[in-house]
mmCIF file of C-alpha atoms in Angstrom:
data_model
loop_
_atom_site.group_PDB
_atom_site.id
_atom_site.type_symbol
_atom_site.label_atom_id
_atom_site.label_comp_id
_atom_site.label_asym_id
_atom_site.label_seq_id
_atom_site.Cartn_x
_atom_site.Cartn_y
_atom_site.Cartn_z
ATOM 1 C CA MET A 454 0.091 -0.018 -0.004
ATOM 2 C CA LEU A 455 1.318 3.512 -0.891
ATOM 3 C CA ARG A 456 2.013 5.823 2.045
ATOM 4 C CA ILE A 457 1.468 9.492 1.517
ATOM 5 C CA ALA A 458 2.563 12.023 4.035
ATOM 6 C CA LEU A 459 0.308 14.988 4.302
ATOM 7 C CA ALA A 460 1.784 18.191 5.670
ATOM 8 C CA ILE A 461 -0.910 20.113 7.484
ATOM 9 C CA ASP A 462 -1.385 22.576 10.373
ATOM 10 C CA ASP A 463 -4.454 21.115 11.758
ATOM 11 C CA ARG A 464 -7.157 18.589 10.528
ATOM 12 C CA ASP A 465 -9.400 21.372 8.855
ATOM 13 C CA TRP A 466 -11.936 20.971 6.170
ATOM 14 C CA HIS A 467 -9.204 20.769 3.580
ATOM 15 C CA ALA A 468 -7.114 18.219 5.559
ATOM 16 C CA ARG A 469 -10.128 15.903 6.050
ATOM 17 C CA ALA A 470 -11.164 16.114 2.411
ATOM 18 C CA LEU A 471 -7.697 15.109 1.271
ATOM 19 C CA LEU A 472 -7.684 12.233 3.986
ATOM 20 C CA LYS A 473 -11.030 10.980 2.693
ATOM 21 C CA ALA A 474 -9.757 11.152 -1.040
ATOM 22 C CA PHE A 475 -6.774 9.283 -0.393
ATOM 23 C CA SER A 476 -8.429 6.589 1.727
ATOM 24 C CA ALA A 477 -11.149 5.892 -1.097
ATOM 25 C CA ARG A 478 -7.985 5.247 -3.201
ATOM 26 C CA ASP A 479 -6.736 2.526 -0.729
ATOM 27 C CA VAL A 480 -3.842 4.933 0.113
ATOM 28 C CA ASP A 481 -2.659 5.437 3.623
ATOM 29 C CA ALA A 482 -2.343 9.202 4.005
ATOM 30 C CA VAL A 483 -0.455 10.209 7.357
ATOM 31 C CA ALA A 484 -1.206 13.645 8.484
ATOM 32 C CA PHE A 485 1.760 15.569 10.200
ATOM 33 C CA ARG A 486 3.117 18.923 10.926
ATOM 34 C CA LEU A 487 6.308 19.970 9.507
ATOM 35 C CA ALA A 488 7.010 21.619 12.907
ATOM 36 C CA ASP A 489 7.113 17.961 14.230
ATOM 37 C CA ALA A 490 9.492 16.569 11.512
ATOM 38 C CA GLY A 491 13.340 16.859 11.963
ATOM 39 C CA PHE A 492 16.770 16.287 10.956
ATOM 40 C CA ASP A 493 18.512 13.197 12.549
ATOM 41 C CA THR A 494 21.884 11.870 11.272
ATOM 42 C CA THR A 495 21.282 8.789 13.159
ATOM 43 C CA HIS A 496 18.242 8.130 10.983
ATOM 44 C CA PRO A 497 18.865 5.970 7.831
ATOM 45 C CA PHE A 498 17.821 8.776 5.524
ATOM 46 C CA GLY A 499 19.042 11.689 7.936
ATOM 47 C CA VAL A 500 15.328 13.209 8.267
ATOM 48 C CA SER A 501 12.407 11.868 10.254
ATOM 49 C CA LEU A 502 8.804 12.227 9.630
ATOM 50 C CA PRO A 503 6.225 11.533 12.415
ATOM 51 C CA GLY A 504 4.400 8.252 11.570
ATOM 52 C CA PHE A 505 7.230 6.754 9.120
ATOM 53 C CA GLY A 506 9.716 5.420 11.744
ATOM 54 C CA PHE A 507 12.994 4.739 9.898
ATOM 55 C CA GLY A 508 11.332 4.898 6.447
ATOM 56 C CA LEU A 509 10.190 7.371 3.909
ATOM 57 C CA PRO A 510 6.806 8.381 2.325
ATOM 58 C CA ASP A 511 6.135 7.523 -1.092
ATOM 59 C CA ALA A 512 5.246 11.280 -1.647
ATOM 60 C CA VAL A 513 4.492 14.303 0.344
ATOM 61 C CA LEU A 514 1.417 16.647 -0.160
ATOM 62 C CA VAL A 515 2.015 19.980 1.413
ATOM 63 C CA ARG A 516 -1.254 21.656 2.293
ATOM 64 C CA SER A 517 -0.061 24.142 4.831
ATOM 65 C CA ILE A 518 3.043 25.169 6.846
ATOM 66 C CA SER A 519 2.451 27.011 10.076
ATOM 67 C CA GLY A 520 3.968 30.411 10.616
ATOM 68 C CA GLY A 521 7.049 30.993 13.021
ATOM 69 C CA SER A 522 10.397 32.494 13.217
ATOM 70 C CA PHE A 523 12.663 32.873 10.538
ATOM 71 C CA GLU A 524 14.555 29.945 11.830
ATOM 72 C CA GLU A 525 11.592 27.790 12.425
ATOM 73 C CA VAL A 526 10.263 28.176 8.893
ATOM 74 C CA THR A 527 13.769 27.800 7.202
ATOM 75 C CA ARG A 528 13.989 24.346 8.986
ATOM 76 C CA ARG A 529 10.630 23.381 7.904
ATOM 77 C CA LEU A 530 11.293 24.154 4.150
ATOM 78 C CA GLY A 531 14.793 22.494 4.825
ATOM 79 C CA VAL A 532 12.805 19.199 5.566
ATOM 80 C CA LEU A 533 10.969 19.681 2.154
ATOM 81 C CA HIS A 534 14.425 20.338 0.368
ATOM 82 C CA ALA A 535 15.975 17.127 1.990
ATOM 83 C CA LEU A 536 12.944 14.895 1.130
ATOM 84 C CA ARG A 537 13.117 16.027 -2.555
ATOM 85 C CA ALA A 538 16.951 15.529 -2.502
ATOM 86 C CA LEU A 539 16.172 11.985 -1.352
ATOM 87 C CA GLY A 540 13.865 11.390 -4.417
ATOM 88 C CA VAL A 541 10.663 11.654 -2.592
ATOM 89 C CA PRO A 542 8.012 13.370 -4.776
ATOM 90 C CA VAL A 543 6.876 16.543 -2.929
ATOM 91 C CA TRP A 544 3.819 18.581 -3.969
ATOM 92 C CA ASN A 545 4.574 21.596 -3.793
ATOM 93 C CA ASP A 546 8.334 21.374 -3.039
ATOM 94 C CA ALA A 547 10.253 24.058 -0.894
ATOM 95 C CA ARG A 548 11.507 25.702 -4.077
ATOM 96 C CA ALA A 549 7.947 26.281 -5.383
ATOM 97 C CA ILE A 550 6.763 27.356 -1.939
ATOM 98 C CA GLU A 551 9.561 29.774 -1.615
ATOM 99 C CA ARG A 552 8.930 31.482 -4.905
ATOM 100 C CA CYS A 553 5.234 31.985 -4.240
ATOM 101 C CA VAL A 554 5.467 32.975 -0.651
ATOM 102 C CA ASP A 555 7.719 35.850 -1.457
ATOM 103 C CA LYS A 556 5.580 37.883 -3.827
ATOM 104 C CA SER A 557 8.521 39.739 -5.287
ATOM 105 C CA THR A 558 9.994 36.436 -6.290
ATOM 106 C CA THR A 559 6.748 35.307 -7.813
ATOM 107 C CA SER A 560 6.521 38.662 -9.706
ATOM 108 C CA PHE A 561 10.206 38.362 -11.030
ATOM 109 C CA PHE A 562 9.330 34.760 -12.419
ATOM 110 C CA LEU A 563 6.097 35.811 -14.069
ATOM 111 C CA ALA A 564 7.758 38.695 -15.784
ATOM 112 C CA ARG A 565 10.598 36.733 -16.687
ATOM 113 C CA ALA A 566 8.330 33.910 -18.371
ATOM 114 C CA GLY A 567 6.682 36.693 -20.405
ATOM 115 C CA ILE A 568 3.511 36.326 -18.418
ATOM 116 C CA PRO A 569 1.335 39.500 -18.333
ATOM 117 C CA THR A 570 1.365 40.941 -15.006
ATOM 118 C CA PRO A 571 0.897 44.438 -13.460
ATOM 119 C CA PRO A 572 3.921 46.579 -13.050
ATOM 120 C CA THR A 573 5.557 45.842 -9.773
ATOM 121 C CA TRP A 574 8.221 47.289 -7.426
ATOM 122 C CA THR A 575 9.692 45.965 -4.372
ATOM 123 C CA VAL A 576 12.061 47.946 -2.154
ATOM 124 C CA GLU A 577 13.324 48.292 1.235
ATOM 125 C CA GLY A 578 12.859 51.661 3.036
ATOM 126 C CA ARG A 579 10.180 54.122 2.892
ATOM 127 C CA ASP A 580 12.377 56.644 1.143
ATOM 128 C CA ALA A 581 12.909 54.390 -1.657
ATOM 129 C CA ALA A 582 9.158 53.552 -1.740
ATOM 130 C CA LEU A 583 8.250 57.425 -1.869
ATOM 131 C CA VAL A 584 10.315 57.761 -4.957
ATOM 132 C CA ILE A 585 8.327 54.910 -6.610
ATOM 133 C CA ALA A 586 5.066 56.294 -5.358
ATOM 134 C CA GLU A 587 5.530 59.906 -6.115
ATOM 135 C CA ARG A 588 6.459 58.779 -9.743
ATOM 136 C CA GLU A 589 3.740 56.149 -10.364
ATOM 137 C CA CYS A 590 0.780 57.426 -8.438
ATOM 138 C CA VAL A 591 0.315 60.486 -10.945
ATOM 139 C CA ALA A 592 -0.788 57.796 -13.511
ATOM 140 C CA SER A 593 -2.948 55.576 -11.341
ATOM 141 C CA PRO A 594 -2.920 54.113 -7.617
ATOM 142 C CA LEU A 595 -0.787 51.247 -6.331
ATOM 143 C CA VAL A 596 -1.624 48.356 -4.225
ATOM 144 C CA LEU A 597 0.643 47.851 -1.236
ATOM 145 C CA LYS A 598 0.809 44.167 -0.392
ATOM 146 C CA PRO A 599 2.498 42.332 2.660
ATOM 147 C CA LEU A 600 5.398 40.575 1.068
ATOM 148 C CA PHE A 601 4.411 37.278 2.794
ATOM 149 C CA GLY A 602 0.678 38.089 3.165
ATOM 150 C CA SER A 603 -2.282 35.815 2.236
ATOM 151 C CA GLN A 604 -6.160 35.791 2.185
ATOM 152 C CA GLY A 605 -6.256 39.595 1.374
ATOM 153 C CA ARG A 606 -5.096 40.638 4.851
ATOM 154 C CA GLY A 607 -3.023 43.867 5.190
ATOM 155 C CA LEU A 608 -3.622 45.120 1.580
ATOM 156 C CA ARG A 609 -3.645 48.930 1.113
ATOM 157 C CA LEU A 610 -4.521 51.051 -1.804
ATOM 158 C CA ILE A 611 -2.037 53.916 -2.241
ATOM 159 C CA ALA A 612 -3.417 56.864 -4.305
ATOM 160 C CA ALA A 613 -0.576 59.286 -2.971
ATOM 161 C CA ALA A 614 2.952 58.851 -1.753
ATOM 162 C CA ASP A 615 2.157 60.457 1.568
ATOM 163 C CA GLU A 616 -0.345 57.443 2.201
ATOM 164 C CA LEU A 617 2.645 54.997 2.535
ATOM 165 C CA PRO A 618 2.752 53.438 5.938
ATOM 166 C CA PRO A 619 5.920 53.609 8.202
ATOM 167 C CA PRO A 620 8.691 50.775 7.805
ATOM 168 C CA GLU A 621 7.610 49.029 10.954
ATOM 169 C CA ALA A 622 4.134 48.502 9.394
ATOM 170 C CA VAL A 623 5.370 46.317 6.585
ATOM 171 C CA GLY A 624 8.554 44.852 7.990
ATOM 172 C CA GLY A 625 10.558 47.582 6.193
ATOM 173 C CA ILE A 626 9.698 46.037 2.592
ATOM 174 C CA TYR A 627 7.418 47.738 0.207
ATOM 175 C CA TYR A 628 5.873 45.566 -2.508
ATOM 176 C CA LEU A 629 3.989 47.897 -4.736
ATOM 177 C CA GLN A 630 1.903 46.683 -7.805
ATOM 178 C CA ARG A 631 -0.069 48.903 -10.184
ATOM 179 C CA TYR A 632 -3.844 48.955 -9.396
ATOM 180 C CA LEU A 633 -5.702 47.803 -12.315
ATOM 181 C CA PRO A 634 -9.676 48.767 -12.379
ATOM 182 C CA THR A 635 -11.767 45.999 -13.616
ATOM 183 C CA GLY A 636 -14.134 48.596 -15.367
ATOM 184 C CA THR A 637 -17.271 47.388 -13.859
ATOM 185 C CA GLN A 638 -19.446 48.501 -11.013
ATOM 186 C CA THR A 639 -18.509 45.343 -8.865
ATOM 187 C CA PHE A 640 -15.112 44.560 -8.069
ATOM 188 C CA ARG A 641 -14.017 40.951 -9.288
ATOM 189 C CA ASP A 642 -10.966 38.873 -10.276
ATOM 190 C CA HIS A 643 -10.805 35.034 -10.942
ATOM 191 C CA ARG A 644 -9.037 32.163 -9.361
ATOM 192 C CA LEU A 645 -7.893 29.360 -11.388
ATOM 193 C CA PHE A 646 -6.894 25.941 -9.761
ATOM 194 C CA VAL A 647 -4.091 24.350 -11.748
ATOM 195 C CA CYS A 648 -2.939 20.786 -10.884
ATOM 196 C CA ALA A 649 -0.393 18.869 -12.973
ATOM 197 C CA GLY A 650 -0.608 21.376 -15.749
ATOM 198 C CA GLU A 651 -4.354 21.331 -15.919
ATOM 199 C CA VAL A 652 -6.850 23.796 -14.734
ATOM 200 C CA VAL A 653 -9.183 21.556 -12.607
ATOM 201 C CA GLY A 654 -11.485 24.266 -11.352
ATOM 202 C CA SER A 655 -12.212 28.088 -11.584
ATOM 203 C CA MET A 656 -14.426 30.826 -10.109
ATOM 204 C CA THR A 657 -14.934 34.445 -10.158
ATOM 205 C CA ARG A 658 -14.650 36.199 -6.763
ATOM 206 C CA GLN A 659 -16.732 39.306 -6.531
ATOM 207 C CA ALA A 660 -16.953 41.885 -3.767
ATOM 208 C CA GLU A 661 -18.294 45.330 -3.009
ATOM 209 C CA GLY A 662 -14.795 46.575 -2.454
ATOM 210 C CA TRP A 663 -11.583 46.189 -4.244
ATOM 211 C CA VAL A 664 -10.216 43.619 -2.059
ATOM 212 C CA THR A 665 -11.784 40.223 -3.635
ATOM 213 C CA ASN A 666 -10.429 37.418 -1.303
ATOM 214 C CA VAL A 667 -13.102 34.939 -0.174
ATOM 215 C CA HIS A 668 -11.757 35.195 3.163
ATOM 216 C CA GLN A 669 -12.520 39.129 3.302
ATOM 217 C CA GLY A 670 -16.187 38.549 2.399
ATOM 218 C CA ALA A 671 -16.075 38.112 -1.492
ATOM 219 C CA GLU A 672 -18.611 35.879 -3.109
ATOM 220 C CA PRO A 673 -17.454 32.810 -5.156
ATOM 221 C CA LEU A 674 -19.362 32.619 -8.340
ATOM 222 C CA PRO A 675 -19.028 29.889 -11.206
ATOM 223 C CA PHE A 676 -16.705 30.915 -13.894
ATOM 224 C CA ALA A 677 -15.637 29.366 -17.348
ATOM 225 C CA PRO A 678 -12.346 30.644 -18.197
ATOM 226 C CA ASP A 679 -11.258 31.057 -21.996
ATOM 227 C CA GLY A 680 -8.335 29.399 -23.572
ATOM 228 C CA ALA A 681 -6.146 32.485 -23.128
ATOM 229 C CA MET A 682 -6.919 32.369 -19.332
ATOM 230 C CA ILE A 683 -6.117 28.753 -19.116
ATOM 231 C CA ASP A 684 -2.852 29.052 -20.647
ATOM 232 C CA LEU A 685 -1.458 31.770 -18.542
ATOM 233 C CA ALA A 686 -2.831 30.047 -15.605
ATOM 234 C CA VAL A 687 -0.874 26.850 -16.579
ATOM 235 C CA ARG A 688 2.196 28.895 -17.578
ATOM 236 C CA ALA A 689 2.046 30.858 -14.291
ATOM 237 C CA ALA A 690 2.071 27.687 -12.230
ATOM 238 C CA ALA A 691 4.814 26.170 -14.297
ATOM 239 C CA CYS A 692 7.197 29.225 -14.186
ATOM 240 C CA VAL A 693 7.261 29.038 -10.464
ATOM 241 C CA GLY A 694 7.565 25.100 -10.499
ATOM 242 C CA ALA A 695 4.253 24.523 -8.739
ATOM 243 C CA ALA A 696 2.768 21.013 -9.237
ATOM 244 C CA TYR A 697 -0.614 22.633 -8.180
ATOM 245 C CA ALA A 698 -1.380 26.190 -7.567
ATOM 246 C CA GLY A 699 -4.212 28.831 -7.192
ATOM 247 C CA VAL A 700 -3.512 31.491 -9.817
ATOM 248 C CA ASP A 701 -5.143 34.936 -9.570
ATOM 249 C CA LEU A 702 -6.049 36.692 -12.691
ATOM 250 C CA LEU A 703 -8.182 39.737 -13.681
ATOM 251 C CA LEU A 704 -8.936 41.538 -16.932
ATOM 252 C CA ASP A 705 -7.106 44.680 -17.411
ATOM 253 C CA PRO A 706 -9.140 47.953 -18.556
ATOM 254 C CA ASP A 707 -8.382 46.511 -22.204
ATOM 255 C CA GLY A 708 -10.032 43.133 -21.446
ATOM 256 C CA ARG A 709 -6.751 41.448 -21.376
ATOM 257 C CA PRO A 710 -5.927 38.885 -18.729
ATOM 258 C CA VAL A 711 -3.141 39.471 -16.472
ATOM 259 C CA VAL A 712 -1.675 37.305 -13.584
ATOM 260 C CA LEU A 713 -1.731 38.887 -10.017
ATOM 261 C CA GLU A 714 -0.351 36.098 -7.916
ATOM 262 C CA VAL A 715 0.371 32.380 -7.680
ATOM 263 C CA ASN A 716 -0.358 30.589 -4.492
ATOM 264 C CA SER A 717 1.499 27.233 -3.765
ATOM 265 C CA MET A 718 -0.719 26.285 -0.884
ATOM 266 C CA PRO A 719 -4.333 27.364 -2.105
ATOM 267 C CA GLY A 720 -7.386 26.690 -0.148
ATOM 268 C CA TRP A 721 -10.207 25.760 -2.280
ATOM 269 C CA LYS A 722 -13.431 25.732 0.168
ATOM 270 C CA GLY A 723 -14.975 28.617 -1.774
ATOM 271 C CA LEU A 724 -14.195 27.165 -5.131
ATOM 272 C CA GLN A 725 -15.506 23.907 -4.351
ATOM 273 C CA SER A 726 -19.064 25.470 -3.582
ATOM 274 C CA VAL A 727 -19.259 26.529 -7.176
ATOM 275 C CA VAL A 728 -17.479 23.309 -9.144
ATOM 276 C CA PRO A 729 -18.830 20.056 -9.593
ATOM 277 C CA ASP A 730 -15.690 18.060 -9.458
ATOM 278 C CA SER A 731 -14.066 17.154 -6.054
ATOM 279 C CA ILE A 732 -10.686 19.401 -5.836
ATOM 280 C CA ALA A 733 -9.389 16.910 -3.462
ATOM 281 C CA ASP A 734 -10.083 14.046 -5.489
ATOM 282 C CA ARG A 735 -8.342 15.695 -8.531
ATOM 283 C CA LEU A 736 -5.248 16.392 -6.326
ATOM 284 C CA ALA A 737 -5.177 12.881 -5.041
ATOM 285 C CA ASP A 738 -5.400 11.413 -8.474
ATOM 286 C CA ALA A 739 -2.785 13.689 -9.876
ATOM 287 C CA LEU A 740 -0.229 12.978 -7.125
ATOM 288 C CA LEU A 741 -1.011 9.125 -7.315
ATOM 289 C CA ALA A 742 -0.439 9.215 -11.285
ATOM 290 C CA ALA A 743 2.960 10.846 -10.584
ATOM 291 C CA VAL A 744 3.947 8.362 -8.113
ATOM 292 C CA ARG A 745 2.815 5.096 -9.587
#
């Protein structure tokens, strides 16, 4: 029987859906916290995972990594690096997670791959950010995002340079992205869920305000992306090395799709409410196909 390690923080809705999906396929999925895994030079493989004794899993699916100090997060990612070096398939591996968690790195890889994305600047210190804001806000506002943020928390719309917060409010890093209005009375963007090079689910996120994350109150709606959006989403996931990803897109004022972000540990509870296929089933099937 195949044994899959499922990296989670707790047995939430997503974890339960994945455990059920693997169980239905006669696969032993062992949930564990990366905080509880460790390096051990007396272990046959040098790294130990709870529930696997002196062995290794056939694959690892990373659903979530809990926050912590720089040292704690570095060690947890180090465990994923080690598992990949040992030949264990890891979805997503540490490289993809690092590229997506750091929004500036995501923007770099998107632009480098020629994928349309809003103009973006990332600098240290308010003085450097002021130079950008004074120059760019003349044309249109900027969105200030936490470098490591998620679920729409901490977003600010900057219409003038003096609206930039102090450095301590943003960890000294200013990630500024051109704000693109959608040209509609409501605010909306689109989330496409990519798995193994295929879009397996998509939705529109519609909100009364400009922040369109479901966790911030946006409404998920059914959405059928066209070929151009599907191509962009698949390319966006591939350029950061993600086996699965939530890719956020919107249409610019000229109606052209652009990629905003790539999430390497996306939730899909809102998406699941508007798509017929089980996302957990699709994830389980794709991972097992890559292992078998």
